[in-house]
Amino acid sequence: MGSQPPPRLTPTGTKYTPAPSGATPVVLADSFEAGHNDRYMSPSPLGEGGMGVISQVRDQRIGRDIALKQLKPEAMSDARARRRFMREACVQGQLEHPAIVPVYDLSAGSDGSLFFTMKRVRGKSLGDILKALAAADSATAQQFSRRRLLTAFSQVCLSAHYAHERGVVHRDIKPANIMLGDYGEVYLLDWGIAKVGGEDVQPTPMATHPIEPADSQLETSEGDMLGTIGYMSPEQARGDHAAVDSRSDVYALGAILFELLTYRPLHERAPSGKPFSRGFDGIEMRPSVRYPQADVPPELEQVCIAATRIVQADRLESARQLHVAIEAYLDGDRDLALRQTSSAKHTERATAAADEVLDGALPAADATKRRAEALNEVGKALALDPSNQGALRTLVKLLTNPPKAVPAEVVDSQRATIKRQIRVGGAVGIAVYAYVSLNALFTYSLGIHDWTAGFLAAHALWAGALGASVVTFLRPRYASLFAMFLFGAAASIWVTAIYSPQLMVPTFLTVHAAMFSLIGRPKLRLAVLLIACGGWTLSVFGEYAGLFPSTVQYFNGGIFLSSPVINFPGVVFTVYIYLAVLAMIAIVAVVVGKLRASYASADLQLRLQAWQLHQLVSASATADGSAGT
């Protein structure tokens, strides 16, 4: 080639095909006339295809290395091969798109051999990349992330759509025909069997030719079989050339997307002797079903399914739609990356603040402030990226190591809770003391001996307890709550003058001690205990001090109880005492039961909260103790 420059050829005849949407159509050359050319020198082989050999040559005029594709000598006498070779150069040369390798020249040598020159592209084929990724090659995985491959794939879709608008269907889009450069270049290669407009090419139907590929790489079938097994559409596989259109390329793009997402081909190699067209029957098109370990995003799976539907009319209508769908996903992916970056920054600030707090060196006020800052940063980090393990670990450490100094907000919340509880105590007091006050009617029915010193004084004290209960309910305060207890305890002690210390006083004092021991303040609880115990002591021994009349007499080994205030009329009094004590037993049981239920509920809630907090971090994070407990 260097010693005998090939003569230059110029087109003398053309055939035009219409292109949709007003786009410039591709022109097919019928023949060329020889001219003189001495530009291309120093050939070195690059590769070999079905009917051509590709070499790197030096363009002497421009001073650059380019690629030269030459028709093989054994194909020079084949008119059909020569025409296909020329049309490949014309199609590729007239599709001026960044992802389509530009053609510089189409010529013939002195011996009549055809060749055309084009840009020398460098990089890796998508086929080789996917093979390496399927083999779990770490270097390839680091260099070609899913996001980078999808970005390149999106550009391929756009280049295919560009060709479709100009009446060209590639018919052999596959990973081996996609080149990725080191600087972001993406190329769709090998336009040798492209269908241009309405050209009349009738290949032999492939369904009559069972094919067993030589290896796992399914190469382009030569002769009458156009396309690559495993990526060609069903209509191509049937040999229905008239039906092949842009949606046939969409199918091939969908098959590539499937492989890009799973590192496995959509169509596995057909068994020996089985026509490839039957390989479409019963194929599961969902990547997540066939390869659940691949972690395929649902939105990409839907795109893949829509592009590879068996019925041509059901597929995505254009490669641009496929491009738009991929870009929409990538936009979301880019947004996710930005949010993860921002989340990481908030996590760093949260971790720094949390470390200061848990170190214990800060004063209480500063520690509270820094803890609030740490939690605020954790909240921002998790809002941006809920899966941020660093933020989750920091959150668990803070929540499982509560502050030693109680924040003012917590104190205010606790006070509000105590007010609610005191109001509940007032409501219970109203119910209990109203019942005791109504009991005066039953006491009156027994018969009264002493109205002033006994009956009226006792019920005046009960009425005071009822009044304090109403005040406590309306204006919840510890003072009014404690006043309730004082009136109730005093009334319980005064009952000694009516029933004797052995009959009702122990029950009344026990109920008061049990109920009012629920007061939140420790000093008041101690006061309740001391007053109840002192009251019982006073009730038992007050008679000897002259505080109460004599109501108990001991003789002949027995005890005789008498009341200077009321009568004890046999059965009626027994029922009366039974109902009064029964009410006290029920009150204590209900109150203690409620307390036990509240405690169990609070304990369960705390345990559930602790469990949920530990679920925020991964099992590996908790296993090494990094979550902090």
XYZ file of C-alpha atoms in Angstrom:
629
model
C 0.000 0.000 0.000
C 2.876 2.363 0.767
C 4.810 1.779 -2.483
C 1.801 1.838 -4.854
C -0.608 4.596 -3.774
C -4.178 3.551 -4.511
C -6.098 5.618 -7.078
C -8.743 7.944 -5.636
C -12.404 7.165 -6.395
C -15.207 9.705 -6.816
C -18.935 8.889 -6.931
C -20.605 8.939 -10.360
C -24.032 7.572 -9.506
C -26.229 7.698 -6.415
C -29.510 6.376 -5.084
C -31.422 8.389 -2.450
C -33.691 7.061 0.239
C -36.205 9.183 2.165
C -35.538 10.060 5.820
C -38.160 10.886 8.421
C -38.707 14.244 10.089
C -36.954 16.193 7.350
C -33.518 14.837 8.281
C -30.802 14.591 5.646
C -30.997 11.089 4.108
C -28.039 8.756 3.678
C -26.796 8.382 0.110
C -25.619 5.036 -1.277
C -22.866 5.115 -3.950
C -23.287 2.845 -6.968
C -19.797 3.177 -8.425
C -16.575 5.204 -8.279
C -14.013 6.486 -10.733
C -10.301 6.186 -10.021
C -8.173 9.131 -8.991
C -4.672 9.467 -7.557
C -3.886 9.107 -3.811
C -0.515 8.794 -2.063
C -1.544 9.782 1.448
C -1.491 6.567 3.517
C 1.794 4.962 4.600
C 3.286 2.595 7.210
C 0.404 0.185 7.798
C 0.245 -1.934 10.956
C -2.576 -4.425 11.623
C -5.296 -3.587 14.149
C -7.911 -6.269 13.593
C -9.906 -8.364 11.192
C -13.623 -8.705 10.559
C -15.851 -10.864 8.425
C -14.965 -9.236 5.102
C -12.383 -6.605 5.959
C -9.001 -6.051 7.547
C -8.314 -2.951 9.633
C -4.842 -1.398 9.835
C -3.376 1.706 11.362
C -1.774 3.953 8.727
C -0.067 7.321 8.666
C -1.894 10.121 6.863
C 1.050 11.862 5.200
C -0.832 15.046 4.358
C -2.315 15.753 7.773
C 0.388 14.046 9.802
C -1.821 11.799 11.926
C -2.461 8.131 12.515
C -5.792 6.888 11.231
C -7.514 3.554 10.641
C -7.817 2.000 7.198
C -10.311 -0.767 6.485
C -9.605 -2.837 3.399
C -11.767 -5.455 1.702
C -10.206 -8.899 1.973
C -8.586 -10.208 -1.235
C -10.889 -13.258 -1.372
C -13.913 -10.929 -1.369
C -12.699 -8.620 -4.123
C -14.361 -10.652 -6.859
C -17.683 -10.806 -4.969
C -19.848 -7.967 -6.301
C -22.197 -8.231 -3.361
C -19.317 -7.995 -0.869
C -17.874 -4.998 -2.725
C -21.213 -3.227 -2.677
C -21.716 -3.967 1.008
C -18.230 -2.679 1.763
C -18.844 0.588 -0.118
C -22.256 1.103 1.445
C -20.740 0.622 4.902
C -18.303 3.454 4.203
C -21.080 5.664 2.811
C -23.466 5.001 5.667
C -20.851 5.495 8.354
C -19.332 8.517 6.623
C -22.608 10.376 6.196
C -23.779 9.801 9.777
C -22.017 12.732 11.391
C -22.447 12.121 15.077
C -19.907 12.212 17.935
C -20.582 8.553 18.726
C -20.127 7.393 15.118
C -16.549 7.096 13.845
C -16.060 9.636 11.011
C -14.943 8.362 7.600
C -12.238 10.389 5.851
C -11.822 8.704 2.491
C -13.140 5.880 0.253
C -10.724 4.616 -2.394
C -9.420 1.621 -4.316
C -5.898 0.351 -4.852
C -4.277 -0.277 -8.221
C -5.306 -3.906 -7.892
C -8.941 -2.893 -7.457
C -9.061 -3.607 -3.715
C -11.440 -1.308 -1.855
C -10.572 0.550 1.315
C -11.789 3.475 3.371
C -10.097 5.475 6.084
C -11.564 6.701 9.319
C -10.657 8.048 12.723
C -8.380 5.808 14.765
C -10.322 5.113 17.971
C -8.761 3.818 21.168
C -10.367 2.227 24.155
C -12.101 -0.970 25.241
C -15.114 -2.641 23.744
C -18.165 -2.934 25.953
C -18.059 -6.668 25.272
C -14.611 -7.008 26.843
C -15.653 -4.803 29.757
C -18.730 -6.902 30.488
C -16.693 -10.106 30.293
C -14.259 -8.716 32.863
C -17.087 -7.555 35.118
C -18.749 -10.972 34.882
C -15.439 -12.473 35.998
C -15.440 -10.094 39.009
C -12.334 -8.236 37.872
C -11.829 -5.584 40.552
C -9.774 -3.203 38.392
C -12.468 -3.154 35.702
C -15.192 -2.727 38.303
C -13.348 0.277 39.739
C -12.810 1.852 36.323
C -16.255 1.135 34.863
C -18.964 1.760 37.425
C -22.609 1.098 36.623
C -23.135 4.838 36.371
C -20.326 5.246 33.805
C -21.593 2.342 31.718
C -25.150 3.678 31.784
C -23.910 7.115 30.726
C -22.061 5.563 27.769
C -25.072 3.396 26.934
C -27.291 6.469 26.903
C -25.023 8.068 24.308
C -25.191 4.940 22.173
C -29.004 5.131 22.289
C -28.857 8.729 21.105
C -26.478 7.891 18.254
C -28.775 5.046 17.167
C -31.743 7.429 17.187
C -29.742 9.904 15.110
C -29.192 7.163 12.507
C -32.858 6.105 12.643
C -34.001 9.647 11.854
C -31.882 9.428 8.708
C -33.397 6.151 7.592
C -30.603 3.878 8.849
C -31.118 0.788 11.033
C -27.833 -0.620 12.379
C -29.057 -4.245 12.700
C -25.968 -5.389 14.613
C -25.820 -3.383 17.836
C -24.003 -5.487 20.426
C -21.413 -4.945 23.184
C -18.534 -5.860 20.841
C -19.563 -2.994 18.513
C -19.517 -0.367 21.271
C -16.181 1.248 22.127
C -15.460 3.219 25.310
C -12.450 5.514 25.299
C -10.273 6.598 28.188
C -11.453 10.209 27.975
C -15.201 9.703 27.877
C -15.475 8.849 24.173
C -18.257 6.476 23.135
C -18.527 4.953 19.655
C -21.062 2.727 17.927
C -19.043 0.709 15.408
C -19.518 -1.593 12.378
C -22.273 -0.303 10.103
C -21.565 -3.028 7.558
C -25.020 -4.647 7.557
C -27.054 -1.506 8.239
C -30.420 -1.260 6.525
C -30.833 2.031 4.672
C -34.324 3.324 3.967
C -36.287 0.985 1.719
C -33.384 -0.819 0.053
C -34.344 -4.234 -1.205
C -32.162 -6.824 0.508
C -33.721 -10.197 1.129
C -31.620 -12.443 3.432
C -32.387 -16.097 3.860
C -34.629 -16.596 6.954
C -32.442 -17.589 9.878
C -35.051 -19.907 11.326
C -34.021 -22.502 8.762
C -30.385 -22.404 9.886
C -29.728 -23.823 13.359
C -26.509 -22.232 14.615
C -24.042 -23.467 17.214
C -21.533 -20.658 17.946
C -17.919 -21.663 18.284
C -17.623 -20.055 21.714
C -19.553 -17.941 24.181
C -19.042 -14.809 22.068
C -21.834 -14.834 19.485
C -20.274 -13.375 16.323
C -22.022 -11.691 13.404
C -23.367 -14.329 11.008
C -22.020 -14.017 7.508
C -23.756 -14.461 4.193
C -27.517 -14.308 4.256
C -27.819 -14.241 8.022
C -27.698 -10.618 9.164
C -27.242 -9.804 12.831
C -25.754 -11.318 15.952
C -27.389 -14.199 17.721
C -28.339 -13.141 21.222
C -28.905 -9.462 20.373
C -30.981 -9.530 17.194
C -34.698 -8.915 17.496
C -37.324 -11.634 16.961
C -38.208 -10.225 13.523
C -34.532 -10.429 12.507
C -34.309 -13.975 13.813
C -37.398 -14.911 11.756
C -35.772 -13.442 8.652
C -38.648 -10.957 8.275
C -36.460 -8.270 6.712
C -39.375 -6.079 5.717
C -40.409 -5.776 9.377
C -36.966 -4.675 10.567
C -37.000 -1.029 11.608
C -35.701 1.231 14.363
C -37.505 -0.874 16.993
C -35.282 -3.792 15.999
C -32.288 -1.753 17.180
C -34.257 -0.833 20.305
C -34.525 -4.563 21.061
C -30.762 -4.981 20.711
C -30.212 -1.978 22.990
C -32.580 -3.520 25.550
C -30.611 -6.771 25.411
C -27.403 -4.836 26.043
C -29.029 -3.008 28.954
C -30.026 -6.375 30.452
C -26.413 -7.546 30.212
C -25.081 -4.263 31.531
C -27.278 -4.612 34.639
C -26.617 -8.309 35.304
C -23.299 -9.077 33.523
C -25.166 -11.986 31.942
C -26.676 -12.112 28.413
C -30.412 -11.815 27.900
C -30.332 -14.872 25.622
C -28.052 -17.734 26.551
C -26.540 -19.837 23.769
C -29.118 -22.103 22.158
C -28.607 -25.881 22.472
C -27.059 -27.631 19.495
C -29.499 -28.112 16.639
C -32.096 -25.669 17.992
C -33.142 -22.763 15.724
C -32.372 -19.499 17.446
C -35.854 -18.099 16.799
C -37.264 -20.568 19.310
C -35.028 -19.042 21.965
C -37.563 -16.217 22.466
C -40.217 -18.586 23.786
C -40.700 -18.407 27.543
C -37.690 -16.165 28.186
C -37.906 -14.322 31.507
C -37.133 -10.696 30.632
C -36.995 -9.389 34.205
C -33.370 -9.060 35.352
C -34.332 -9.052 39.029
C -36.058 -12.436 38.665
C -33.302 -14.184 36.750
C -30.437 -12.617 38.699
C -31.762 -11.306 42.037
C -28.215 -10.871 43.339
C -27.558 -8.191 40.708
C -29.511 -5.527 42.648
C -31.224 -4.123 39.561
C -33.051 -0.803 40.147
C -36.797 -1.234 39.467
C -36.960 1.750 37.112
C -34.166 0.336 34.942
C -35.799 -3.078 34.961
C -39.000 -1.559 33.579
C -37.028 0.168 30.823
C -35.284 -3.101 29.980
C -38.587 -4.969 29.787
C -40.199 -2.271 27.621
C -37.309 -2.365 25.157
C -37.198 -6.168 24.758
C -40.839 -7.060 24.257
C -41.284 -9.882 21.759
C -44.109 -8.151 19.880
C -42.539 -5.306 17.950
C -45.501 -2.969 18.361
C -45.314 -3.289 22.148
C -41.703 -2.079 22.416
C -40.429 1.387 23.118
C -40.976 3.299 19.903
C -37.541 4.854 19.655
C -34.001 4.714 20.948
C -34.478 8.295 22.135
C -37.134 7.099 24.576
C -34.595 4.632 25.909
C -32.044 7.454 26.175
C -34.523 9.694 28.013
C -35.401 6.935 30.478
C -31.731 6.215 31.233
C -30.976 9.913 31.675
C -33.939 10.287 34.031
C -32.512 7.482 36.155
C -29.011 8.979 36.006
C -30.355 12.376 37.049
C -31.818 10.709 40.119
C -28.557 8.849 40.631
C -26.588 12.086 40.426
C -28.964 13.665 42.901
C -28.434 10.679 45.193
C -24.665 11.124 44.948
C -24.971 14.799 45.864
C -27.230 13.976 48.789
C -24.823 11.299 49.995
C -21.940 13.771 49.831
C -23.898 16.375 51.775
C -25.030 13.705 54.250
C -21.408 12.717 54.849
C -20.525 16.310 55.742
C -23.357 16.500 58.292
C -22.228 13.143 59.683
C -18.695 14.439 60.216
C -19.996 17.406 62.193
C -22.374 15.190 64.171
C -19.637 12.708 65.042
C -17.275 15.461 66.181
C -19.942 16.993 68.440
C -20.974 13.589 69.804
C -17.379 12.709 70.667
C -17.038 15.939 72.636
C -20.247 15.236 74.529
C -19.449 11.620 75.367
C -15.907 12.514 76.405
C -17.422 14.119 79.514
C -15.053 17.079 79.637
C -17.608 19.760 78.715
C -19.570 21.711 81.340
C -23.193 20.640 81.653
C -24.617 23.618 79.731
C -22.104 23.250 76.887
C -22.616 19.489 76.761
C -26.372 19.993 76.391
C -25.818 22.500 73.580
C -23.338 20.281 71.739
C -25.611 17.246 72.113
C -28.444 19.200 70.531
C -26.118 20.225 67.693
C -25.000 16.620 67.193
C -28.585 15.337 67.049
C -29.548 18.133 64.670
C -26.687 17.224 62.325
C -27.606 13.545 62.539
C -31.164 14.425 61.575
C -29.965 16.362 58.527
C -27.612 13.543 57.520
C -30.329 10.898 57.714
C -32.842 13.115 55.924
C -30.417 13.302 52.994
C -29.339 9.646 53.155
C -31.370 7.316 55.407
C -28.836 4.526 54.846
C -25.882 6.550 56.197
C -24.335 4.054 58.624
C -22.040 6.630 60.245
C -24.969 8.880 61.120
C -26.948 5.923 62.434
C -24.096 4.819 64.662
C -23.732 8.333 66.059
C -27.475 8.492 66.714
C -27.436 5.199 68.596
C -24.437 6.275 70.684
C -26.169 9.492 71.704
C -29.517 7.897 72.478
C -28.073 4.998 74.433
C -25.857 7.345 76.475
C -28.358 9.908 77.830
C -27.178 13.260 79.210
C -26.284 13.507 82.903
C -27.735 17.022 83.166
C -31.401 17.120 82.247
C -32.100 19.720 79.508
C -34.570 22.505 80.286
C -36.986 21.240 77.629
C -37.108 17.856 79.339
C -37.723 19.521 82.723
C -40.611 21.518 81.246
C -42.067 18.404 79.662
C -41.736 16.517 82.933
C -43.507 19.306 84.812
C -46.375 19.200 82.334
C -46.623 15.426 82.827
C -46.611 15.821 86.626
C -49.423 18.380 86.396
C -51.468 15.911 84.396
C -50.794 13.207 86.955
C -51.738 15.510 89.867
C -54.978 16.369 88.076
C -55.681 12.653 87.721
C -55.016 12.321 91.468
C -57.540 15.090 92.082
C -60.130 13.266 89.974
C -59.541 10.036 91.915
C -59.811 11.982 95.203
C -63.131 13.466 94.130
C -64.498 9.979 93.408
C -63.194 8.458 96.684
C -64.115 11.279 99.071
C -67.486 11.810 97.414
C -68.187 8.139 98.065
C -67.084 8.478 101.731
C -69.178 11.625 102.141
C -72.220 9.847 100.757
C -71.476 7.135 103.265
C -72.667 9.586 105.939
C -76.207 8.700 104.946
C -75.590 5.010 105.750
C -73.891 5.950 109.005
C -76.886 8.106 109.927
C -79.191 5.131 109.275
C -77.365 3.180 111.981
C -78.402 5.700 114.637
C -76.376 8.682 115.975
C -75.498 9.227 119.701
C -73.079 12.170 119.348
C -73.563 14.615 116.518
C -70.877 17.236 117.186
C -67.771 15.606 118.587
C -68.137 12.447 116.544
C -70.286 12.377 113.459
C -70.134 16.011 112.229
C -66.441 16.475 112.958
C -65.486 13.298 111.049
C -67.549 14.185 108.011
C -66.340 17.759 108.077
C -62.834 16.412 107.649
C -64.003 14.130 104.801
C -65.655 17.154 103.192
C -62.361 19.071 103.509
C -60.591 16.246 101.678
C -63.288 16.390 98.969
C -62.844 20.173 98.621
C -59.058 19.809 98.358
C -59.630 17.192 95.638
C -61.725 19.632 93.608
C -59.055 22.332 93.968
C -56.361 19.837 92.943
C -58.303 18.882 89.833
C -58.904 22.510 88.817
C -55.436 23.813 89.693
C -52.994 20.912 89.902
C -50.445 21.636 92.635
C -48.533 19.507 95.105
C -49.822 21.791 97.909
C -53.484 21.019 97.254
C -52.664 17.331 96.699
C -50.906 17.178 100.038
C -53.849 19.006 101.638
C -56.070 16.200 100.310
C -53.909 13.709 102.141
C -53.867 15.725 105.387
C -57.658 16.045 105.477
C -58.089 12.367 104.571
C -55.518 11.196 107.142
C -57.052 13.422 109.841
C -60.527 12.048 109.059
C -59.160 8.492 109.137
C -57.600 9.119 112.578
C -60.758 10.829 113.873
C -62.772 7.738 112.881
C -61.126 6.178 115.986
C -63.708 8.074 118.076
C -66.522 6.385 116.116
C -65.416 2.857 115.287
C -62.425 2.283 117.592
C -58.841 1.907 116.226
C -59.340 -1.786 115.393
C -62.269 -1.453 113.012
C -61.944 1.154 110.170
C -58.848 3.214 110.910
C -56.250 0.683 109.616
C -58.063 0.383 106.314
C -58.420 4.135 105.804
C -54.804 4.876 106.722
C -53.487 2.027 104.534
C -55.435 3.311 101.535
C -54.170 6.862 102.068
C -50.563 5.753 102.555
C -50.677 3.578 99.430
C -52.311 6.162 97.170
C -50.368 9.230 98.280
C -47.034 7.405 98.212
C -47.303 7.908 94.430
C -46.454 11.600 94.854
C -43.468 12.529 92.718
C -41.487 14.455 95.315
C -39.451 12.223 97.655
C -39.862 14.546 100.689
C -43.614 14.534 100.361
C -43.637 10.742 100.084
C -41.639 10.553 103.303
C -44.073 12.943 104.970
C -47.010 10.776 103.867
C -45.384 7.697 105.347
C -44.573 9.414 108.660
C -48.045 10.934 109.017
C -49.759 7.613 108.239
C -47.617 5.753 110.757
C -48.004 8.507 113.333
C -51.741 8.567 112.766
C -52.036 4.856 113.422
C -49.974 5.232 116.591
C -52.193 8.092 117.721
C -55.337 6.115 116.946
C -54.202 3.123 119.015
C -52.803 4.985 122.025
C -54.759 8.238 121.893
C -57.342 6.887 124.309
C -54.684 6.701 127.017
C -53.759 10.305 126.376
C -57.388 11.387 126.654
C -57.677 12.318 122.994
C -60.369 9.778 122.190
C -63.168 8.254 124.256
C -62.842 4.634 125.387
C -64.070 2.365 122.609
C -62.246 -0.896 123.400
C -62.640 -3.099 126.432
C -60.805 -6.366 127.135
C -62.291 -8.980 129.511
C -62.490 -12.736 129.832
C -59.990 -13.137 126.949
C -62.174 -11.219 124.517
C -62.495 -7.741 122.973
C -65.606 -5.593 123.298
C -65.966 -2.665 120.837
C -68.399 0.155 121.511
C -69.099 3.493 119.853
C -70.085 6.677 121.680
C -71.301 8.110 118.367
C -73.323 5.454 116.477
C -75.121 2.196 117.113
C -73.787 -1.172 115.949
C -77.049 -2.830 114.926
C -76.046 -6.440 114.172
C -76.418 -7.586 110.573
C -76.944 -4.092 109.169
C -73.646 -2.904 110.658
C -71.861 -5.999 109.351
C -73.059 -5.216 105.818
C -72.087 -1.585 106.285
C -68.549 -2.446 107.410
C -68.234 -5.060 104.664
C -69.124 -2.588 101.898
C -66.865 0.143 103.290
C -63.807 -2.125 103.538
C -64.610 -3.756 100.207
C -64.551 -0.339 98.539
C -61.145 0.421 100.089
C -59.739 -2.929 98.955
C -61.018 -2.343 95.427
C -59.602 1.189 95.301
C -56.119 0.076 96.304
C -56.192 -2.908 93.948
C -57.301 -0.787 90.991
C -54.714 1.940 91.652
C -51.837 -0.522 92.096
C -52.980 -2.467 89.020
C -52.993 0.706 86.957
C -49.509 1.512 88.195
C -48.271 -1.956 87.316
C -49.771 -1.711 83.829
C -48.185 1.717 83.328
C -44.818 0.401 84.440
C -45.051 -2.622 82.133
C -46.057 -0.401 79.216
C -43.211 2.038 79.882
C -40.721 -0.817 80.200
C -41.933 -2.348 76.947
C -41.722 0.991 75.147
C -38.162 1.514 76.349
C -37.145 -1.965 75.241
C -38.804 -1.460 71.878
C -37.035 1.864 71.473
C -33.684 0.268 72.292
C -34.372 -2.521 69.787
C -35.334 -0.060 67.075
C -32.250 2.026 67.699
C -30.016 -0.964 67.261
C -31.802 -1.834 64.021
C -30.764 1.546 62.648
C -27.239 0.265 62.196
C -26.091 -2.790 60.301
C -25.373 -6.097 61.950
C -21.658 -5.564 61.371
C -21.775 -2.230 63.152
C -23.415 -3.665 66.243
C -21.306 -6.804 66.227
C -18.068 -4.888 66.740
C -19.629 -2.741 69.432
C -19.286 0.450 67.458
C -22.916 1.336 68.024
C -22.316 1.945 71.703
C -24.677 0.742 74.374
